[in-house]
GROMACS .gro file of C-alpha atoms in nm:
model
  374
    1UNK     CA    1   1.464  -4.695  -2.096
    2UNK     CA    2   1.517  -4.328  -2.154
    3UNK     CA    3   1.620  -4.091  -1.849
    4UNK     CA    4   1.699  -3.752  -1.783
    5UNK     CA    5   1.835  -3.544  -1.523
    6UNK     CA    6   1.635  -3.257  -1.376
    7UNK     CA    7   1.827  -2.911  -1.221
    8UNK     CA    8   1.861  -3.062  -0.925
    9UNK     CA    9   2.006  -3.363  -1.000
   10UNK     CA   10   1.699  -3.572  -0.994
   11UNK     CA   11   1.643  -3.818  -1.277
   12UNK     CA   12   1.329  -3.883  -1.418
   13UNK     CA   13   1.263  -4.210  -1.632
   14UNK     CA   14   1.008  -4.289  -1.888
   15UNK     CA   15   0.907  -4.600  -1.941
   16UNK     CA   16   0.729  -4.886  -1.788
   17UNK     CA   17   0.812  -4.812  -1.434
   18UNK     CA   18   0.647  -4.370  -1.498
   19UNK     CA   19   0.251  -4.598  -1.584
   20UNK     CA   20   0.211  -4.644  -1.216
   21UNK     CA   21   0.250  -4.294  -1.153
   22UNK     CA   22   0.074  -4.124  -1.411
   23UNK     CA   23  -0.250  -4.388  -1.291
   24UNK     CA   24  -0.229  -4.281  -0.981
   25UNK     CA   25  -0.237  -3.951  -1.079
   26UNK     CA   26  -0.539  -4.009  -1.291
   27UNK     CA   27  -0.710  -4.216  -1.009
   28UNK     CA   28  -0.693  -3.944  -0.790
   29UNK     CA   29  -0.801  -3.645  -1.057
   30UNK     CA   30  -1.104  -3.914  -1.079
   31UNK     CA   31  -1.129  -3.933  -0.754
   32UNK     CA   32  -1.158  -3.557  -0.673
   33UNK     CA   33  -1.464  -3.560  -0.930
   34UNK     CA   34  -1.644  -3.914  -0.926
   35UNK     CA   35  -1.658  -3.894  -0.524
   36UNK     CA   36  -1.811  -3.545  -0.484
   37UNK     CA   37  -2.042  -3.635  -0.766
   38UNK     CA   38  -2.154  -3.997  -0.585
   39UNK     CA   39  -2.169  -3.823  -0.245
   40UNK     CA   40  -2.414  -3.581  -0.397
   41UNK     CA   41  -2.629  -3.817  -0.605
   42UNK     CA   42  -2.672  -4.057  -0.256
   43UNK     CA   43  -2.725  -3.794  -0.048
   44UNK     CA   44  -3.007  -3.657  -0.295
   45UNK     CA   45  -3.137  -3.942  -0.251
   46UNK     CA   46  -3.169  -4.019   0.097
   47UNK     CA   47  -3.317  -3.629   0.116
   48UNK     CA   48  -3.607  -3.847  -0.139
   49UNK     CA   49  -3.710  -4.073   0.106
   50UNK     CA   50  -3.774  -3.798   0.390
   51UNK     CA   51  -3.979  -3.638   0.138
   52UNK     CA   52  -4.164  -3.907   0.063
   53UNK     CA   53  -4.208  -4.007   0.416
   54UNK     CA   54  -4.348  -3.609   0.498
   55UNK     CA   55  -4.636  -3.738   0.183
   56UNK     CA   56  -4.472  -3.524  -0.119
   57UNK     CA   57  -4.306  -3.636  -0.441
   58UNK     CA   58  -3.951  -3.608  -0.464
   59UNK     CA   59  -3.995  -3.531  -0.838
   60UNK     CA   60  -4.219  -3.305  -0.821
   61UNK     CA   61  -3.925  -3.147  -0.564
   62UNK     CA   62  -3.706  -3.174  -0.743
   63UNK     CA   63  -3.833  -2.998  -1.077
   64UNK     CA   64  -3.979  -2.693  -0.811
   65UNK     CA   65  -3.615  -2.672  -0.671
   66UNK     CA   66  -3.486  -2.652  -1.046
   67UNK     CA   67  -3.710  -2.370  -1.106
   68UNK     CA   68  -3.666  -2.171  -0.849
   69UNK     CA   69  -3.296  -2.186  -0.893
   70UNK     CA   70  -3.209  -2.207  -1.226
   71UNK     CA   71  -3.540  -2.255  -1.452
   72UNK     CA   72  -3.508  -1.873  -1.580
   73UNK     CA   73  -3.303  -1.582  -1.577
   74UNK     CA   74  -3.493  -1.469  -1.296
   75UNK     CA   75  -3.433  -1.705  -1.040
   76UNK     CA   76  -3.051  -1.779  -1.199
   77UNK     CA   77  -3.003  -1.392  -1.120
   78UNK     CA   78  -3.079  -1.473  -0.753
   79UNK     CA   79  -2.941  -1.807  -0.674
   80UNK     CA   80  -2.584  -1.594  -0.852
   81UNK     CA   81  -2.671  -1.347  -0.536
   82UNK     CA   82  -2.690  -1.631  -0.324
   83UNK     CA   83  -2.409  -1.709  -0.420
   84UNK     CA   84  -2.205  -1.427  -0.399
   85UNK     CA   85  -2.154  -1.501   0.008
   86UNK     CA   86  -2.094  -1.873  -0.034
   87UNK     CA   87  -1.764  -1.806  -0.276
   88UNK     CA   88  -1.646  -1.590   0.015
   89UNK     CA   89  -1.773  -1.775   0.307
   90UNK     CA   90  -1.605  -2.110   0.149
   91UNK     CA   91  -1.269  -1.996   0.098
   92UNK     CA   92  -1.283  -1.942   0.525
   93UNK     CA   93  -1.310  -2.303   0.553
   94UNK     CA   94  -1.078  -2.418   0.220
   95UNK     CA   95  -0.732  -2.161   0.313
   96UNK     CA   96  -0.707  -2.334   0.681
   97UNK     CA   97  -0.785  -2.709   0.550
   98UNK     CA   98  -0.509  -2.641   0.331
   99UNK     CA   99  -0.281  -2.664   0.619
  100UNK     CA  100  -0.457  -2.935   0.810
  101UNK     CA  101  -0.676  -2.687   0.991
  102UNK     CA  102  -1.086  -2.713   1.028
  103UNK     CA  103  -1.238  -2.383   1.111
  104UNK     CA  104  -1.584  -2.375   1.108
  105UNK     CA  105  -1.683  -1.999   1.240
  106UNK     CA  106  -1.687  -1.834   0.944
  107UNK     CA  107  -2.057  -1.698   1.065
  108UNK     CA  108  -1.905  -1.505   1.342
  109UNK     CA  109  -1.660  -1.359   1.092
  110UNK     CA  110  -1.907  -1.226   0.869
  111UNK     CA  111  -2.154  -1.091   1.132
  112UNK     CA  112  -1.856  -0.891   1.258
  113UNK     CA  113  -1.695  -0.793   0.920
  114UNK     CA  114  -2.113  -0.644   0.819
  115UNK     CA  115  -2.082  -0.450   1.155
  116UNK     CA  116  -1.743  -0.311   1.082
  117UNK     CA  117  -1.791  -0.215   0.783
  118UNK     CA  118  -2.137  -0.047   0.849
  119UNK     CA  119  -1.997   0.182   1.128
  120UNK     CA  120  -1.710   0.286   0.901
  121UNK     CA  121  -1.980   0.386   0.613
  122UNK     CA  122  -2.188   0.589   0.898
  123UNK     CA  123  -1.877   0.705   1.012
  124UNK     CA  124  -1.743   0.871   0.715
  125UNK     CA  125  -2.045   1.061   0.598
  126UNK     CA  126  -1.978   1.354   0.322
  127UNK     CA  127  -1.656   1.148   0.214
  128UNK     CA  128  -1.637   1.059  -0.117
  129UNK     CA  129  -1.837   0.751  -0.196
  130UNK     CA  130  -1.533   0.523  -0.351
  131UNK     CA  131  -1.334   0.618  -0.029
  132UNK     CA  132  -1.604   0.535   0.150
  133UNK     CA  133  -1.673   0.173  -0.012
  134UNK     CA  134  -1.295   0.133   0.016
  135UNK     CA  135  -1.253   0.189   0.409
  136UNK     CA  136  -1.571  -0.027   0.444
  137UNK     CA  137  -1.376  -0.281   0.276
  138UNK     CA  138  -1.064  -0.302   0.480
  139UNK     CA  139  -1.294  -0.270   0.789
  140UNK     CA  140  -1.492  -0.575   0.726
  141UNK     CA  141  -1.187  -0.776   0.629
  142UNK     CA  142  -0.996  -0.676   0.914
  143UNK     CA  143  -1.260  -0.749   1.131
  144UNK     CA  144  -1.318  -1.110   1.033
  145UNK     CA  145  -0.909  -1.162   1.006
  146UNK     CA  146  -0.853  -1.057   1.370
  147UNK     CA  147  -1.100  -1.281   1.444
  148UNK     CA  148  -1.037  -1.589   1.282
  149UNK     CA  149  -0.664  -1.514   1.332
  150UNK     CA  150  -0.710  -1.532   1.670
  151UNK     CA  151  -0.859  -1.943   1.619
  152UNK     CA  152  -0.487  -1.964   1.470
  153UNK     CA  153  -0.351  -1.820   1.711
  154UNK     CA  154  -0.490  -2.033   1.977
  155UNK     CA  155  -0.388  -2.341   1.751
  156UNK     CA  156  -0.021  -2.300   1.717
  157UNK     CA  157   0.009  -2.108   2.035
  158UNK     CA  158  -0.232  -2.287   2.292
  159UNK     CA  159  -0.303  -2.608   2.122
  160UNK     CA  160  -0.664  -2.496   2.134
  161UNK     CA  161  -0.872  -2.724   1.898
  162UNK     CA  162  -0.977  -2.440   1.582
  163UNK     CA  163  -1.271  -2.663   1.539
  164UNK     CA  164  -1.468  -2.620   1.866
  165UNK     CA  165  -1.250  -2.248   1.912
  166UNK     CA  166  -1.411  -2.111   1.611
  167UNK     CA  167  -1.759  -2.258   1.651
  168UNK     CA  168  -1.746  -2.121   2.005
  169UNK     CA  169  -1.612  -1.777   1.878
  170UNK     CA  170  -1.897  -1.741   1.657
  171UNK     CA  171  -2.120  -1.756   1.863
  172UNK     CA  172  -2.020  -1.522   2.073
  173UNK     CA  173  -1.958  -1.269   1.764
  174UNK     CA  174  -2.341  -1.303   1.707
  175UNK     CA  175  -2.382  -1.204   2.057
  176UNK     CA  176  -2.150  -0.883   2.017
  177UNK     CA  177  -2.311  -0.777   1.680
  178UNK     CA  178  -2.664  -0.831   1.837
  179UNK     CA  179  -2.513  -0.621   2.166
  180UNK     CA  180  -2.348  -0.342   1.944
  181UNK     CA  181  -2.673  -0.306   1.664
  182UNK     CA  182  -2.895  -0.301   1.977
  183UNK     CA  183  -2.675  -0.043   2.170
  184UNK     CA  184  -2.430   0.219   2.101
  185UNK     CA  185  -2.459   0.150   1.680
  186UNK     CA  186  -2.847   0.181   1.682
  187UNK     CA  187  -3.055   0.334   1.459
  188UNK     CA  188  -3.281   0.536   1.659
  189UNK     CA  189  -3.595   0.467   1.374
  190UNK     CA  190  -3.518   0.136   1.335
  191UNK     CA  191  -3.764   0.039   1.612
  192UNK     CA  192  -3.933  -0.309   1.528
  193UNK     CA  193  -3.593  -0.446   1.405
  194UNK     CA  194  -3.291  -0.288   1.544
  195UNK     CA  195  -3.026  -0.164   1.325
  196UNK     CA  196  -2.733   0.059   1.272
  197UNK     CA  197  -2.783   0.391   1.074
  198UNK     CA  198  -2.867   0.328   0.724
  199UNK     CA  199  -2.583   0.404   0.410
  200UNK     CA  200  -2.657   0.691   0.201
  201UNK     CA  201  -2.739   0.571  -0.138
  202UNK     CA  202  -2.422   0.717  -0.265
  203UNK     CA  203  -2.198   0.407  -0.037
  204UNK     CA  204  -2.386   0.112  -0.181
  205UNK     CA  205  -2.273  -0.155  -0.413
  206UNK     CA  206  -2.511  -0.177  -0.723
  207UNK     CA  207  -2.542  -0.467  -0.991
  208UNK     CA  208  -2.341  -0.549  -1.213
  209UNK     CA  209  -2.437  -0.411  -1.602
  210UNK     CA  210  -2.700  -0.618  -1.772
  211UNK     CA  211  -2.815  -0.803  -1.434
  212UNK     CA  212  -2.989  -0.758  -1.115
  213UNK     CA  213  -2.682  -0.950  -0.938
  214UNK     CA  214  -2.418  -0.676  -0.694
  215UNK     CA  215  -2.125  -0.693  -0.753
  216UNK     CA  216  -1.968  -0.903  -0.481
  217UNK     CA  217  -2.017  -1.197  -0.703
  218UNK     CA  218  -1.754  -1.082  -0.909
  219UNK     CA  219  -1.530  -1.002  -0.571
  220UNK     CA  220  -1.632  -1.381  -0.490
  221UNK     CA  221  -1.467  -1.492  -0.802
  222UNK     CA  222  -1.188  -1.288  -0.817
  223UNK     CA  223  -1.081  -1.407  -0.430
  224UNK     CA  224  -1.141  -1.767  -0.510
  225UNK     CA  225  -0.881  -1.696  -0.855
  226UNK     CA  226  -0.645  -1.524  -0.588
  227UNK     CA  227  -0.676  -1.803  -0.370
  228UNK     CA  228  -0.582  -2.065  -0.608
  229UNK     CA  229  -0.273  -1.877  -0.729
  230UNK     CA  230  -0.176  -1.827  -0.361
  231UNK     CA  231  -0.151  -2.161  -0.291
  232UNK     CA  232  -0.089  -2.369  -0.628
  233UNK     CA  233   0.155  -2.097  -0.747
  234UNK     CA  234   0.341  -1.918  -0.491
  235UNK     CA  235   0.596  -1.988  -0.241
  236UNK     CA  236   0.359  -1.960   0.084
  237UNK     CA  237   0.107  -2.181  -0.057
  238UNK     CA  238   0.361  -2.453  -0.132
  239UNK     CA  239   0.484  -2.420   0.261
  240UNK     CA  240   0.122  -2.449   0.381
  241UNK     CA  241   0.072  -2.800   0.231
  242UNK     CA  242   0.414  -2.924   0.345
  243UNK     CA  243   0.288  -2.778   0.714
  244UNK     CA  244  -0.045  -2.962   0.619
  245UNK     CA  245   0.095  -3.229   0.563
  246UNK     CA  246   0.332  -3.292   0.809
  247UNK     CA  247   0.402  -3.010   1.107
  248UNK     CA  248   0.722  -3.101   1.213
  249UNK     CA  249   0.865  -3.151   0.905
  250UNK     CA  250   0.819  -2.867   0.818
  251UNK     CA  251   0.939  -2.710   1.143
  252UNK     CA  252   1.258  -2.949   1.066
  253UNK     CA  253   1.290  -2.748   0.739
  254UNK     CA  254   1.238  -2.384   0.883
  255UNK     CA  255   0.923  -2.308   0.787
  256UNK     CA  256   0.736  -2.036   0.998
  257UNK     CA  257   0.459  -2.255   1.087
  258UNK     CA  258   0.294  -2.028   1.312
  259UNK     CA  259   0.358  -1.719   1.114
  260UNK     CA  260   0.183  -1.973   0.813
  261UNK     CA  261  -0.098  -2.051   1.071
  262UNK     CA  262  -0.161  -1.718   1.183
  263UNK     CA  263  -0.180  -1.583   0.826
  264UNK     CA  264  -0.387  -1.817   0.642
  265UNK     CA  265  -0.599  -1.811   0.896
  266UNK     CA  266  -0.624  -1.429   0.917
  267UNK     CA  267  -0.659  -1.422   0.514
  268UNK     CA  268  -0.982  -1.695   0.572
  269UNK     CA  269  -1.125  -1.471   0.796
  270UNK     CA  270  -1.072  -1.133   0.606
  271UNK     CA  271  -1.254  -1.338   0.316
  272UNK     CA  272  -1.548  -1.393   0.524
  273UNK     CA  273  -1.539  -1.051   0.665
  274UNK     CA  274  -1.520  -0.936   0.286
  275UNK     CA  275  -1.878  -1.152   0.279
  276UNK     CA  276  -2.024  -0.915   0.545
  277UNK     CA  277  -1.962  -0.614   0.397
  278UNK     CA  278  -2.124  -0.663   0.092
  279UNK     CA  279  -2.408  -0.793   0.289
  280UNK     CA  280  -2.461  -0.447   0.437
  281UNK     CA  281  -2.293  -0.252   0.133
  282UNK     CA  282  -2.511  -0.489  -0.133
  283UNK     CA  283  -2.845  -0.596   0.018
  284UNK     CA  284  -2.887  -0.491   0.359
  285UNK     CA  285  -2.807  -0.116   0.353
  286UNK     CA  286  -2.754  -0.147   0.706
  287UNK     CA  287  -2.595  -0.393   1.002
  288UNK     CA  288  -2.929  -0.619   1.180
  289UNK     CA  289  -2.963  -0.940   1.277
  290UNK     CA  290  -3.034  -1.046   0.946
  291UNK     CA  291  -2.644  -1.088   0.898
  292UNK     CA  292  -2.664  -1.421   1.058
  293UNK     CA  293  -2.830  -1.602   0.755
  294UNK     CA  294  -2.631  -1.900   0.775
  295UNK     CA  295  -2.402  -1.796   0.486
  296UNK     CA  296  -2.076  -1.913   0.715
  297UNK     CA  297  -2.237  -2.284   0.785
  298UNK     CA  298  -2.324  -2.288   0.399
  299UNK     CA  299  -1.969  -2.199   0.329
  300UNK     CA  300  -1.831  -2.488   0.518
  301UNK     CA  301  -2.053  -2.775   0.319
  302UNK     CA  302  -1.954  -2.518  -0.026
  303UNK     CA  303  -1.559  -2.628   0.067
  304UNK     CA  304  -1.603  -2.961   0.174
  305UNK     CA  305  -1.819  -3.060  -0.146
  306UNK     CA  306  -1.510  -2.856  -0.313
  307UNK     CA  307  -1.264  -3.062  -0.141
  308UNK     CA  308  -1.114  -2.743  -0.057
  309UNK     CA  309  -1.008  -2.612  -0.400
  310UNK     CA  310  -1.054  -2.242  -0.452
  311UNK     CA  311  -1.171  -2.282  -0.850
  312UNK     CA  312  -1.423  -2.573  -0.800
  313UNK     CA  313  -1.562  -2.348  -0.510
  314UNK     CA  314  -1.743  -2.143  -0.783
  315UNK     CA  315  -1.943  -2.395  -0.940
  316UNK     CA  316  -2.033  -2.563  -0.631
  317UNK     CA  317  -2.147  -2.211  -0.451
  318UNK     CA  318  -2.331  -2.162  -0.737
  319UNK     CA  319  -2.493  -2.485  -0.717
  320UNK     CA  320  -2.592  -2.468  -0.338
  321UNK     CA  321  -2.712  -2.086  -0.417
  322UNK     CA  322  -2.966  -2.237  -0.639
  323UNK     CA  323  -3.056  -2.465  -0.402
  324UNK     CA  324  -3.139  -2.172  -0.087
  325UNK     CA  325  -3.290  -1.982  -0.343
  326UNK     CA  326  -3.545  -2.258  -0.424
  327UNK     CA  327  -3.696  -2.207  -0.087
  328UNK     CA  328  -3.936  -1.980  -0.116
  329UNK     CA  329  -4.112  -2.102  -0.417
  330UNK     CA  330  -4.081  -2.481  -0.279
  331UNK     CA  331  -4.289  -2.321   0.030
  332UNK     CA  332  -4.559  -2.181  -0.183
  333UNK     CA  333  -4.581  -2.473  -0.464
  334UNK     CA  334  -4.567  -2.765  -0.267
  335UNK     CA  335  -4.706  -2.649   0.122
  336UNK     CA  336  -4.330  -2.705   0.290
  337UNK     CA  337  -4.117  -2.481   0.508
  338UNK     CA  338  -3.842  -2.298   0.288
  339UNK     CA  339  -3.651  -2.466   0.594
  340UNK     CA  340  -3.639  -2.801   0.354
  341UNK     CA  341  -3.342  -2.746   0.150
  342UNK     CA  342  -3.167  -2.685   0.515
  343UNK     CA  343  -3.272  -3.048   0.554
  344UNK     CA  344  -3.133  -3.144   0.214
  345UNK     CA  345  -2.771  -2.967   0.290
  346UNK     CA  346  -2.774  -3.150   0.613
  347UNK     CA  347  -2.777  -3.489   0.461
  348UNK     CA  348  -2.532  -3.327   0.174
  349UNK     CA  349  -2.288  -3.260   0.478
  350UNK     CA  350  -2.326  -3.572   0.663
  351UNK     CA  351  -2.296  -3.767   0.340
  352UNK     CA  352  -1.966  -3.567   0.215
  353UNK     CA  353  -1.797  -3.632   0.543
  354UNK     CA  354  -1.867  -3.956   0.501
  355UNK     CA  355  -1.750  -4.050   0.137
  356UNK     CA  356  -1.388  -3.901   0.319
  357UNK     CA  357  -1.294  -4.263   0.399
  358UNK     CA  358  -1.310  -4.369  -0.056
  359UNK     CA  359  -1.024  -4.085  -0.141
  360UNK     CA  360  -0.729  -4.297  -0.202
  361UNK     CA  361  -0.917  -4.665  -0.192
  362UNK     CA  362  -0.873  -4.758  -0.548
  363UNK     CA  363  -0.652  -5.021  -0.512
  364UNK     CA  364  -0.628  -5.104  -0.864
  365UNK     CA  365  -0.403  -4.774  -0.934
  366UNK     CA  366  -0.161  -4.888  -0.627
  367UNK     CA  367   0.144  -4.816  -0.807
  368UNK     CA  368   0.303  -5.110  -0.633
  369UNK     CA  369   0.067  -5.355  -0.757
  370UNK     CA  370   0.154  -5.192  -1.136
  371UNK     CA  371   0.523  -5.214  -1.033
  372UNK     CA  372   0.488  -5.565  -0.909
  373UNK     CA  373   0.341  -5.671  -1.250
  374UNK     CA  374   0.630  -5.513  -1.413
   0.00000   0.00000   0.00000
């Protein structure tokens, strides 16, 4: 049996006893996949049996949804723009998990990150437009990060639950956005839906070369890239999961696990308010109501279906991009509300929660058992 001894003194054999490890390490790299993947298929098909209970054929579903989101470039163009939000809106939920933490307001943090960053734009008229775009920027994310800082905050410092905290918060950051678009931000034209002044043409984010997609899908991407560095590669992210993991051993060791609290949580939030200003810089032109699409309680089934890891986030935002954008032609092809694939990321959610309880159940990659056999 051949062993070695690592710079700190730690020795590492190979042999029999290193196959128990190495399976469990493979179970649970098969686990991360093969339970998403199950928890998607059943709860597919569950969302089948309401359908065929409202009279309609879950095929012929099925193969509408598939063409409205990814049957040509067309519709792949705007389920990526759909999905530009999600990447954002995800990483909210996925940066606090990693430290044990389940904030779920990531609306409220967009709304207000959109208004931010549309008073700044109207603000700074006449100013050059990448100075413009750039203050916008900063504006929406520090928007959302004082906001979802503050569920942190309240965490480490109050023992307030971030769950219900952030839920409640965004609520109430709907009802300031509606109170500032409908008040001192207005739009004096924009009578029939209320609105904050326009951007000039010269502050707005255009498409990428080659497709009708803006370019916060590549933003998207780049944060989720940045967000897997952060915490696979660096120094902080390594002392989030040992607070995730265990709180006061990682007090015991001297972590900062407030200042760790506080600042993931702040980051999540500046994501999210990165996601509302491209909403008004990208599509909307201007802060309304129509900020509150839903993109922050997407986010949160995006990261779960993820299991919290920034890189599968893109695929999977993709995925549930196509899915929204499938609405509108399910609604006109098959006589149902565009509401339907709301219905079908319900049971997604409920089902994902539930296949929680399999991760770590395959018994027959217990390295004891292998060790036992040995």
């Amino acid at each position: 049996m051949a062993e070695i001894v690592t710079e700190v003194g730690m020795p590492v054999t190979f042999g029999a006893r290193s196959h128990p490890a190495a399976l469990e390490w493979m179970a649970r790299r098969a686990e991360a996949f093969v339970i998403p993947l199950a928890a998607l298929v059943v709860g597919m098909a569950l969302f089948s049996l309401f359908i065929l209970a409202v009279g309609k054929s879950p095929v012929q579903l099925y193969e509408t949804m598939w063409r409205g989101g990814f049957g040509s470039w067309f519709s792949m163009q705007n389920s990526l723009s759909r999905a530009a939000p999600l990447l954002l809106a995800a990483l909210c939920v996925a940066l606090p998990a990693r430290l044990g933490l389940v904030v779920i307001g990531g609306e409220g943090a967009i709304v207000l990150g959109g208004v931010a960053a549309a008073a700044a734009g109207t603000a700074l008229d006449g100013v050059p437009s990448f100075i413009v775009i750039l203050v916008m920027g900063v504006a929406g994310m520090a928007a959302g990060g004082i906001w979802i800082g503050a569920v942190g905050a309240l965490r480490h410092y109050r023992a307030v639950n971030e769950t219900i905290s952030s839920l409640l918060m965004a609520y109430i950051a709907i009802a300031l956005m509606n109170q500032l678009v409908e008040g001192p931000l207005r739009d004096p034209a924009s009578l029939n839906k209320p609105s904050t002044q326009p951007l000039a043409d010269i502050y707005r984010i255009g498409d990428m070369p080659g497709m009708e997609v803006h370019w916060g899908l590549a933003v998207g991407v780049v944060a989720c890239v940045v967000s897997w560095v952060l915490i696979e590669k660096t120094r902080w992210g390594f002392a989030a999961r040992i607070a995730g993991g265990n709180v006061r051993a990682a007090q015991v060791q001297g972590l900062a696990v407030g200042s760790l609290i506080v600042g993931f949580t702040g980051l999540a939030g500046g994501f999210a308010g990165l996601a509302g200003m491209l909403e008004v810089a990208a599509v909307q032109g201007s802060a309304n109501a129509s900020l509150a699409a839903g993109y922050g309680y997407t986010g949160i089934l995006v990261a779960f279906l993820a299991r919290h890891n920034p890189l599968a986030i893109i695929p999977v935002a993709f995925l549930l991009g196509g899915i929204d954008a499938s609405g509108g032609l399910i609604q006109r092809r098959m006589d149902l509300p565009d509401a339907t694939v709301l219905v079908l990321q319900g049971m997604l959610f409920i089902v994902i929660l539930f296949s929680e309880t399999f991760y770590g159940r395959f018994k027959a990659f217990n390295p004891d058992l292998w060790q036992r056999s040995n």
